[in-house]
PDB file of C-alpha atoms and ligand atoms in Angstrom:
ATOM      1  CA  MET A   1      -6.713  -4.292 -51.860  1.00  0.00           C
ATOM      2  CA  LYS A   2      -9.156  -5.838 -49.367  1.00  0.00           C
ATOM      3  CA  GLU A   3      -7.395  -9.163 -49.763  1.00  0.00           C
ATOM      4  CA  GLN A   4      -3.996  -7.514 -49.318  1.00  0.00           C
ATOM      5  CA  LEU A   5      -5.200  -5.799 -46.153  1.00  0.00           C
ATOM      6  CA  ALA A   6      -6.513  -9.108 -44.795  1.00  0.00           C
ATOM      7  CA  LEU A   7      -3.113 -10.677 -45.402  1.00  0.00           C
ATOM      8  CA  LEU A   8      -1.490  -7.675 -43.772  1.00  0.00           C
ATOM      9  CA  ARG A   9      -3.685  -8.060 -40.700  1.00  0.00           C
ATOM     10  CA  GLU A  10      -2.659 -11.678 -40.484  1.00  0.00           C
ATOM     11  CA  LEU A  11       0.979 -10.666 -40.805  1.00  0.00           C
ATOM     12  CA  GLN A  12       0.506  -8.001 -38.154  1.00  0.00           C
ATOM     13  CA  ASN A  13      -1.045 -10.498 -35.742  1.00  0.00           C
ATOM     14  CA  ILE A  14       1.937 -12.773 -36.240  1.00  0.00           C
ATOM     15  CA  ASP A  15       4.366  -9.891 -35.762  1.00  0.00           C
ATOM     16  CA  LEU A  16       2.632  -8.694 -32.587  1.00  0.00           C
ATOM     17  CA  GLU A  17       2.652 -12.220 -31.221  1.00  0.00           C
ATOM     18  CA  LEU A  18       6.350 -12.461 -32.059  1.00  0.00           C
ATOM     19  CA  ASP A  19       7.046  -9.139 -30.311  1.00  0.00           C
ATOM     20  CA  GLU A  20       5.254 -10.381 -27.213  1.00  0.00           C
ATOM     21  CA  ILE A  21       7.037 -13.736 -27.110  1.00  0.00           C
ATOM     22  CA  LYS A  22      10.400 -12.113 -27.685  1.00  0.00           C
ATOM     23  CA  SER A  23       9.867  -9.685 -24.819  1.00  0.00           C
ATOM     24  CA  GLU A  24       8.697 -12.611 -22.664  1.00  0.00           C
ATOM     25  CA  LYS A  25      12.007 -14.302 -23.489  1.00  0.00           C
ATOM     26  CA  GLU A  26      13.938 -11.167 -22.594  1.00  0.00           C
ATOM     27  CA  GLU A  27      12.133 -10.969 -19.252  1.00  0.00           C
ATOM     28  CA  ILE A  28      13.070 -14.543 -18.403  1.00  0.00           C
ATOM     29  CA  VAL A  29      16.705 -13.950 -19.302  1.00  0.00           C
ATOM     30  CA  ALA A  30      16.728 -10.679 -17.302  1.00  0.00           C
ATOM     31  CA  ARG A  31      15.205 -12.414 -14.278  1.00  0.00           C
ATOM     32  CA  LEU A  32      17.867 -15.143 -14.366  1.00  0.00           C
ATOM     33  CA  LYS A  33      20.562 -12.511 -14.663  1.00  0.00           C
ATOM     34  CA  GLU A  34      19.160 -10.611 -11.691  1.00  0.00           C
ATOM     35  CA  ASN A  35      19.177 -13.770  -9.558  1.00  0.00           C
ATOM     36  CA  THR A  36      22.782 -14.544 -10.448  1.00  0.00           C
ATOM     37  CA  GLY A  37      23.728 -10.928  -9.786  1.00  0.00           C
ATOM     38  CA  PHE A  38      22.240 -11.166  -6.302  1.00  0.00           C
ATOM     39  CA  LEU A  39      24.138 -14.391  -5.649  1.00  0.00           C
ATOM     40  CA  ASP A  40      27.389 -12.859  -6.889  1.00  0.00           C
ATOM     41  CA  ARG A  41      26.997  -9.918  -4.530  1.00  0.00           C
ATOM     42  CA  LEU A  42      26.340 -12.247  -1.610  1.00  0.00           C
ATOM     43  CA  VAL A  43      29.445 -14.317  -2.430  1.00  0.00           C
ATOM     44  CA  GLU A  44      31.439 -11.098  -2.601  1.00  0.00           C
ATOM     45  CA  ASP A  45      30.084 -10.054   0.809  1.00  0.00           C
ATOM     46  CA  LEU A  46      30.992 -13.452   2.205  1.00  0.00           C
ATOM     47  CA  ASN A  47      34.556 -13.215   0.928  1.00  0.00           C
ATOM     48  CA  ASP A  48      34.924  -9.736   2.406  1.00  0.00           C
ATOM     49  CA  GLN A  49      33.727 -11.016   5.746  1.00  0.00           C
ATOM     50  CA  LYS A  50      36.119 -13.980   5.655  1.00  0.00           C
ATOM     51  CA  GLU A  51      38.976 -11.580   5.015  1.00  0.00           C
ATOM     52  CA  GLU A  52      37.789  -9.451   7.906  1.00  0.00           C
ATOM     53  CA  LEU A  53      37.741 -12.525  10.140  1.00  0.00           C
ATOM     54  CA  ASP A  54      41.322 -13.363   9.146  1.00  0.00           C
ATOM     55  CA  GLU A  55      42.383  -9.841  10.103  1.00  0.00           C
ATOM     56  CA  ILE A  56      40.647 -10.082  13.478  1.00  0.00           C
ATOM     57  CA  ARG A  57      42.353 -13.423  14.128  1.00  0.00           C
ATOM     58  CA  THR A  58      45.723 -11.924  13.276  1.00  0.00           C
ATOM     59  CA  LEU A  59      45.014  -9.155  15.764  1.00  0.00           C
ATOM     60  CA  GLN A  60      43.960 -11.758  18.310  1.00  0.00           C
ATOM     61  CA  ARG A  61      47.282 -13.636  17.878  1.00  0.00           C
ATOM     62  CA  SER A  62      49.253 -10.431  18.270  1.00  0.00           C
ATOM     63  CA  LYS A  63      47.296  -9.461  21.409  1.00  0.00           C
ATOM     64  CA  ARG A  64      47.919 -12.921  22.864  1.00  0.00           C
ATOM     65  CA  GLY A  65      51.618 -12.415  22.208  1.00  0.00           C
ATOM     66  CA  ASP A  66      51.413  -9.044  23.953  1.00  0.00           C
ATOM     67  CA  LEU A  67      49.704 -10.650  26.948  1.00  0.00           C
ATOM     68  CA  ASP A  68      52.397 -13.357  27.159  1.00  0.00           C
ATOM     69  CA  ASP A  69      55.088 -10.654  27.100  1.00  0.00           C
ATOM     70  CA  ILE A  70      53.363  -8.669  29.836  1.00  0.00           C
ATOM     71  CA  LYS A  71      52.987 -11.784  31.998  1.00  0.00           C
ATOM     72  CA  GLU A  72      56.599 -12.699  31.423  1.00  0.00           C
ATOM     73  CA  LYS A  73      57.692  -9.198  32.506  1.00  0.00           C
ATOM     74  CA  LEU A  74      55.371  -9.402  35.497  1.00  0.00           C
ATOM     75  CA  THR A  75      56.997 -12.650  36.653  1.00  0.00           C
ATOM     76  CA  GLN A  76      60.436 -11.072  36.294  1.00  0.00           C
ATOM     77  CA  LYS A  77      59.403  -7.968  38.229  1.00  0.00           C
ATOM     78  CA  GLN A  78      57.808 -10.010  40.997  1.00  0.00           C
ATOM     79  CA  LYS A  79      61.058 -12.002  41.279  1.00  0.00           C
ATOM     80  CA  ARG A  80      62.995  -8.707  41.334  1.00  0.00           C
ATOM     81  CA  LEU A  81      60.729  -7.378  44.089  1.00  0.00           C
ATOM     82  CA  ARG A  82      61.906 -10.157  46.404  1.00  0.00           C
ATOM     83  CA  GLU A  83      65.531  -9.282  45.724  1.00  0.00           C
ATOM     84  CA  VAL A  84      65.579  -5.456  46.111  1.00  0.00           C
ATOM     85  CA  SER A  85      67.139  -4.005  49.231  1.00  0.00           C
ATOM     86  CA  SER A  86      66.247  -0.315  49.157  1.00  0.00           C
ATOM     87  CA  ASN A  87      62.808   1.069  49.843  1.00  0.00           C
ATOM     88  CA  ARG A  88      63.034   3.409  46.935  1.00  0.00           C
ATOM     89  CA  GLU A  89      63.747   0.634  44.486  1.00  0.00           C
ATOM     90  CA  TYR A  90      61.011  -1.529  46.056  1.00  0.00           C
ATOM     91  CA  ASN A  91      58.462   1.217  45.482  1.00  0.00           C
ATOM     92  CA  ALA A  92      59.627   1.729  41.931  1.00  0.00           C
ATOM     93  CA  VAL A  93      59.320  -1.994  41.068  1.00  0.00           C
ATOM     94  CA  GLU A  94      55.956  -2.173  42.798  1.00  0.00           C
ATOM     95  CA  THR A  95      54.669   0.710  40.655  1.00  0.00           C
ATOM     96  CA  GLU A  96      55.916  -1.070  37.537  1.00  0.00           C
ATOM     97  CA  ILE A  97      54.144  -4.258  38.662  1.00  0.00           C
ATOM     98  CA  GLU A  98      50.893  -2.341  39.167  1.00  0.00           C
ATOM     99  CA  SER A  99      51.140  -0.807  35.743  1.00  0.00           C
ATOM    100  CA  LEU A 100      51.935  -4.203  34.164  1.00  0.00           C
ATOM    101  CA  LYS A 101      48.924  -5.750  35.921  1.00  0.00           C
ATOM    102  CA  LYS A 102      46.728  -2.987  34.566  1.00  0.00           C
ATOM    103  CA  SER A 103      47.903  -3.441  31.039  1.00  0.00           C
ATOM    104  CA  ALA A 104      47.486  -7.240  31.361  1.00  0.00           C
ATOM    105  CA  GLU A 105      43.923  -6.675  32.492  1.00  0.00           C
ATOM    106  CA  GLN A 106      43.261  -4.295  29.629  1.00  0.00           C
ATOM    107  CA  THR A 107      44.726  -6.713  27.072  1.00  0.00           C
ATOM    108  CA  GLU A 108      42.596  -9.539  28.495  1.00  0.00           C
ATOM    109  CA  GLU A 109      39.515  -7.368  28.104  1.00  0.00           C
ATOM    110  CA  GLU A 110      40.466  -6.579  24.530  1.00  0.00           C
ATOM    111  CA  LEU A 111      40.956 -10.285  23.849  1.00  0.00           C
ATOM    112  CA  LEU A 112      37.522 -11.025  25.296  1.00  0.00           C
ATOM    113  CA  HIS A 113      35.983  -8.405  23.062  1.00  0.00           C
ATOM    114  CA  LEU A 114      37.837  -9.798  20.033  1.00  0.00           C
ATOM    115  CA  LEU A 115      36.491 -13.246  20.858  1.00  0.00           C
ATOM    116  CA  GLU A 116      32.946 -11.876  20.815  1.00  0.00           C
ATOM    117  CA  VAL A 117      33.547 -10.216  17.455  1.00  0.00           C
ATOM    118  CA  ILE A 118      35.032 -13.448  16.075  1.00  0.00           C
ATOM    119  CA  GLU A 119      32.044 -15.452  17.257  1.00  0.00           C
ATOM    120  CA  SER A 120      29.489 -13.090  15.778  1.00  0.00           C
ATOM    121  CA  THR A 121      31.453 -12.852  12.514  1.00  0.00           C
ATOM    122  CA  GLU A 122      31.636 -16.634  12.316  1.00  0.00           C
ATOM    123  CA  ALA A 123      27.872 -16.862  12.888  1.00  0.00           C
ATOM    124  CA  SER A 124      27.234 -14.316  10.159  1.00  0.00           C
ATOM    125  CA  ILE A 125      29.560 -16.191   7.775  1.00  0.00           C
ATOM    126  CA  LYS A 126      27.736 -19.438   8.482  1.00  0.00           C
ATOM    127  CA  GLU A 127      24.418 -17.735   7.828  1.00  0.00           C
ATOM    128  CA  LYS A 128      25.645 -16.370   4.513  1.00  0.00           C
ATOM    129  CA  GLU A 129      27.074 -19.721   3.476  1.00  0.00           C
ATOM    130  CA  ASP A 130      23.738 -21.420   4.169  1.00  0.00           C
ATOM    131  CA  LYS A 131      21.910 -18.710   2.270  1.00  0.00           C
ATOM    132  CA  ILE A 132      24.287 -19.109  -0.684  1.00  0.00           C
ATOM    133  CA  VAL A 133      23.706 -22.872  -0.790  1.00  0.00           C
ATOM    134  CA  GLN A 134      19.959 -22.251  -0.759  1.00  0.00           C
ATOM    135  CA  LEU A 135      20.182 -19.581  -3.438  1.00  0.00           C
ATOM    136  CA  ARG A 136      22.353 -21.788  -5.663  1.00  0.00           C
ATOM    137  CA  GLU A 137      19.807 -24.579  -5.425  1.00  0.00           C
ATOM    138  CA  GLY A 138      16.985 -22.149  -6.162  1.00  0.00           C
ATOM    139  CA  ILE A 139      18.808 -20.684  -9.135  1.00  0.00           C
ATOM    140  CA  ALA A 140      19.671 -24.122 -10.506  1.00  0.00           C
ATOM    141  CA  SER A 141      16.043 -25.224 -10.455  1.00  0.00           C
ATOM    142  CA  ASP A 142      14.943 -21.814 -11.768  1.00  0.00           C
ATOM    143  CA  GLU A 143      17.384 -22.140 -14.635  1.00  0.00           C
ATOM    144  CA  ALA A 144      16.219 -25.635 -15.466  1.00  0.00           C
ATOM    145  CA  ALA A 145      12.600 -24.439 -15.553  1.00  0.00           C
ATOM    146  CA  ALA A 146      13.551 -21.339 -17.552  1.00  0.00           C
ATOM    147  CA  GLU A 147      15.450 -23.440 -20.068  1.00  0.00           C
ATOM    148  CA  GLN A 148      12.345 -25.498 -20.745  1.00  0.00           C
ATOM    149  CA  GLU A 149      10.247 -22.366 -20.968  1.00  0.00           C
ATOM    150  CA  LEU A 150      12.731 -20.738 -23.351  1.00  0.00           C
ATOM    151  CA  ALA A 151      12.846 -23.852 -25.530  1.00  0.00           C
ATOM    152  CA  LYS A 152       9.056 -23.793 -25.737  1.00  0.00           C
ATOM    153  CA  LEU A 153       9.078 -20.106 -26.646  1.00  0.00           C
ATOM    154  CA  ASP A 154      11.731 -20.767 -29.293  1.00  0.00           C
ATOM    155  CA  ASP A 155       9.487 -23.419 -30.842  1.00  0.00           C
ATOM    156  CA  THR A 156       6.617 -20.939 -30.939  1.00  0.00           C
ATOM    157  CA  ILE A 157       8.896 -18.278 -32.418  1.00  0.00           C
ATOM    158  CA  LYS A 158      10.047 -20.719 -35.094  1.00  0.00           C
ATOM    159  CA  ALA A 159       6.462 -21.599 -36.015  1.00  0.00           C
ATOM    160  CA  LEU A 160       5.460 -17.928 -36.089  1.00  0.00           C
ATOM    161  CA  GLU A 161       8.482 -16.963 -38.166  1.00  0.00           C
ATOM    162  CA  ASP A 162       7.633 -19.651 -40.703  1.00  0.00           C
ATOM    163  CA  ARG A 163       4.131 -18.214 -40.963  1.00  0.00           C
ATOM    164  CA  GLN A 164       5.514 -14.676 -41.020  1.00  0.00           C
ATOM    165  CA  GLU A 165       7.713 -15.547 -43.983  1.00  0.00           C
ATOM    166  CA  GLU A 166       4.809 -17.164 -45.786  1.00  0.00           C
ATOM    167  CA  ALA A 167       2.506 -14.228 -45.103  1.00  0.00           C
ATOM    168  CA  ARG A 168       5.100 -11.718 -46.312  1.00  0.00           C
ATOM    169  CA  THR A 169       5.413 -13.432 -49.703  1.00  0.00           C
ATOM    170  CA  GLU A 170       1.666 -13.085 -50.217  1.00  0.00           C
ATOM    171  CA  VAL A 171       1.519  -9.334 -49.638  1.00  0.00           C
ATOM    172  CA  SER A 172       2.564  -6.983 -52.434  1.00  0.00           C
ATOM    173  CA  ARG A 173       5.966  -5.331 -52.136  1.00  0.00           C
ATOM    174  CA  ARG A 174       4.570  -1.844 -52.027  1.00  0.00           C
ATOM    175  CA  VAL A 175       2.240  -2.680 -49.121  1.00  0.00           C
ATOM    176  CA  ILE A 176       4.938  -4.618 -47.227  1.00  0.00           C
ATOM    177  CA  HIS A 177       7.334  -1.739 -47.673  1.00  0.00           C
ATOM    178  CA  LYS A 178       4.822   0.723 -46.204  1.00  0.00           C
ATOM    179  CA  TYR A 179       4.022  -1.685 -43.363  1.00  0.00           C
ATOM    180  CA  ASP A 180       7.716  -2.218 -42.506  1.00  0.00           C
ATOM    181  CA  PHE A 181       8.322   1.512 -42.606  1.00  0.00           C
ATOM    182  CA  ILE A 182       5.518   2.217 -40.110  1.00  0.00           C
ATOM    183  CA  ARG A 183       6.687  -0.572 -37.796  1.00  0.00           C
ATOM    184  CA  SER A 184      10.257   0.699 -37.895  1.00  0.00           C
ATOM    185  CA  ARG A 185       8.992   4.088 -36.725  1.00  0.00           C
ATOM    186  CA  ARG A 186       6.939   2.935 -33.773  1.00  0.00           C
ATOM    187  CA  PRO A 187       6.218  -0.339 -31.977  1.00  0.00           C
ATOM    188  CA  GLY A 188       2.724  -1.836 -31.891  1.00  0.00           C
ATOM    189  CA  LEU A 189       0.029  -1.557 -34.524  1.00  0.00           C
ATOM    190  CA  ALA A 190       0.820  -0.506 -38.086  1.00  0.00           C
ATOM    191  CA  VAL A 191      -2.547  -1.543 -39.522  1.00  0.00           C
ATOM    192  CA  VAL A 192      -5.658  -0.240 -37.780  1.00  0.00           C
ATOM    193  CA  ALA A 193      -9.415  -0.238 -38.311  1.00  0.00           C
ATOM    194  CA  ALA A 194     -11.424   2.714 -39.503  1.00  0.00           C
ATOM    195  CA  LYS A 195     -14.810   2.788 -37.814  1.00  0.00           C
ATOM    196  CA  ASP A 196     -17.610   5.384 -37.606  1.00  0.00           C
ATOM    197  CA  GLY A 197     -15.481   7.846 -39.548  1.00  0.00           C
ATOM    198  CA  HIS A 198     -12.562   7.541 -37.113  1.00  0.00           C
ATOM    199  CA  CYS A 199      -9.113   5.973 -37.123  1.00  0.00           C
ATOM    200  CA  GLU A 200      -9.031   3.413 -34.330  1.00  0.00           C
ATOM    201  CA  GLY A 201      -5.280   3.899 -33.938  1.00  0.00           C
ATOM    202  CA  CYS A 202      -5.308   7.568 -32.965  1.00  0.00           C
ATOM    203  CA  PHE A 203      -9.088   8.163 -32.691  1.00  0.00           C
ATOM    204  CA  MET A 204      -8.932  11.182 -34.964  1.00  0.00           C
ATOM    205  CA  ALA A 205     -11.813  11.824 -37.388  1.00  0.00           C
ATOM    206  CA  LEU A 206     -10.994  10.890 -40.981  1.00  0.00           C
ATOM    207  CA  PRO A 207     -11.967  13.053 -43.964  1.00  0.00           C
ATOM    208  CA  PRO A 208     -15.405  11.737 -45.117  1.00  0.00           C
ATOM    209  CA  GLN A 209     -14.161  11.115 -48.656  1.00  0.00           C
ATOM    210  CA  GLN A 210     -11.263   9.025 -47.314  1.00  0.00           C
ATOM    211  CA  PHE A 211     -13.617   6.986 -45.129  1.00  0.00           C
ATOM    212  CA  ILE A 212     -15.619   6.145 -48.261  1.00  0.00           C
ATOM    213  CA  GLU A 213     -12.423   5.101 -50.026  1.00  0.00           C
ATOM    214  CA  ILE A 214     -11.545   2.864 -47.054  1.00  0.00           C
ATOM    215  CA  GLN A 215     -14.975   1.192 -47.215  1.00  0.00           C
ATOM    216  CA  ARG A 216     -14.480   0.575 -50.914  1.00  0.00           C
ATOM    217  CA  GLY A 217     -11.103  -0.983 -50.176  1.00  0.00           C
ATOM    218  CA  GLU A 218      -9.599  -0.386 -53.588  1.00  0.00           C
ATOM    219  CA  SER A 219      -6.641   1.736 -52.521  1.00  0.00           C
ATOM    220  CA  LEU A 220      -4.009   1.781 -49.794  1.00  0.00           C
ATOM    221  CA  GLU A 221      -5.296   4.374 -47.319  1.00  0.00           C
ATOM    222  CA  ILE A 222      -3.090   5.983 -44.668  1.00  0.00           C
ATOM    223  CA  CYS A 223      -4.383   7.858 -41.615  1.00  0.00           C
ATOM    224  CA  PRO A 224      -3.424  11.533 -42.050  1.00  0.00           C
ATOM    225  CA  SER A 225      -2.862  11.900 -38.294  1.00  0.00           C
ATOM    226  CA  CYS A 226      -0.931   8.787 -37.208  1.00  0.00           C
ATOM    227  CA  ASN A 227       0.217   7.543 -40.633  1.00  0.00           C
ATOM    228  CA  ARG A 228      -1.021   3.999 -40.054  1.00  0.00           C
ATOM    229  CA  ILE A 229      -2.531   1.813 -42.754  1.00  0.00           C
ATOM    230  CA  LEU A 230      -6.334   1.756 -42.515  1.00  0.00           C
ATOM    231  CA  TYR A 231      -8.910  -0.944 -43.278  1.00  0.00           C
ATOM    232  CA  PHE A 232     -12.682  -0.946 -42.945  1.00  0.00           C
ATOM    233  CA  TRP A 233     -13.536  -2.500 -39.575  1.00  0.00           C
ATOM    234  CA  GLU A 234     -16.289  -4.779 -40.929  1.00  0.00           C
ATOM    235  CA  ASP A 235     -13.784  -6.496 -43.207  1.00  0.00           C
ATOM    236  CA  ALA A 236     -11.969  -7.926 -40.171  1.00  0.00           C
ATOM    237  CA  VAL A 237     -15.009  -9.238 -38.284  1.00  0.00           C
ATOM    238  CA  GLY A 238     -14.552 -12.915 -37.424  1.00  0.00           C
ATOM    239  CA  GLU A 239     -10.810 -13.038 -38.048  1.00  0.00           C
ATOM    240  CA  GLU A 240      -8.834 -15.126 -35.587  1.00  0.00           C
ATOM    241  CA  SER A 241      -5.735 -14.185 -33.658  1.00  0.00           C
ATOM    242  CA  PRO A 242      -2.492 -16.021 -34.452  1.00  0.00           C
ATOM    243  CA  ALA A 243      -2.468 -17.544 -30.943  1.00  0.00           C
ATOM    244  CA  GLU A 244      -5.775 -19.252 -31.663  1.00  0.00           C
ATOM    245  CA  SER A 245      -4.674 -20.515 -35.045  1.00  0.00           C
ATOM    246  CA  LEU A 246      -1.391 -21.791 -33.542  1.00  0.00           C
ATOM    247  CA  GLU A 247      -3.286 -23.754 -30.935  1.00  0.00           C
ATOM    248  CA  GLU A 248      -5.347 -25.347 -33.672  1.00  0.00           C
ATOM    249  CA  ALA A 249      -2.270 -26.266 -35.696  1.00  0.00           C
TER     250      ALA A 249
HETATM  251 ZN1   ZN B   1      -4.739   7.417 -37.034  1.00  0.00          ZN
END
């Protein structure tokens, strides 16, 4: 059983390393996705603002048309003023002229305000467009770097999976089955050391008789508290981690 447990520890190291590399991969993919999401939102904002600008320009055109109409009417009224004979009519036309002048003034003010809005919207659009160009460049180089990183991780995964497969064939079916069952129940360690009468997985005290059995290493011992497979800590002294052995390979 001691030999089986040693093989199991090796398998566990490989599996833990695989877990870590796979979550590293997921993080990279998530980061890329987040960046693209941010860019997408910015592009959406930009399109909204362009639409807004179109609407303001349409309003501007219509206001300009209004102003032309008012000025046209004003010219007509001023011509009329020179032609009227009665005082009463003169006063009436003069009042109309005053009111037309006022509304021309008001429309001009509105047009001035619209021009300001157009200018600031255009500036904001330009700013966004520049930012988008920058972001796209950043994302492109990020993606290129990530691709390399992911390819490297895939190589490591491949190497680890080869070793995982090899290690699994060396462990007995019964032990592998127990190991897989524990790992399916909770992530992390499935095989833990027993030291000074304690389980190093959950730090609960083990029954003294069981601790003796673990030291003997003739049977498959399970922690009664956390249900992990136990080995005697001294048996694992000097074992290397899979990362170290990969670097050597
Ligand atoms: Zn335990």
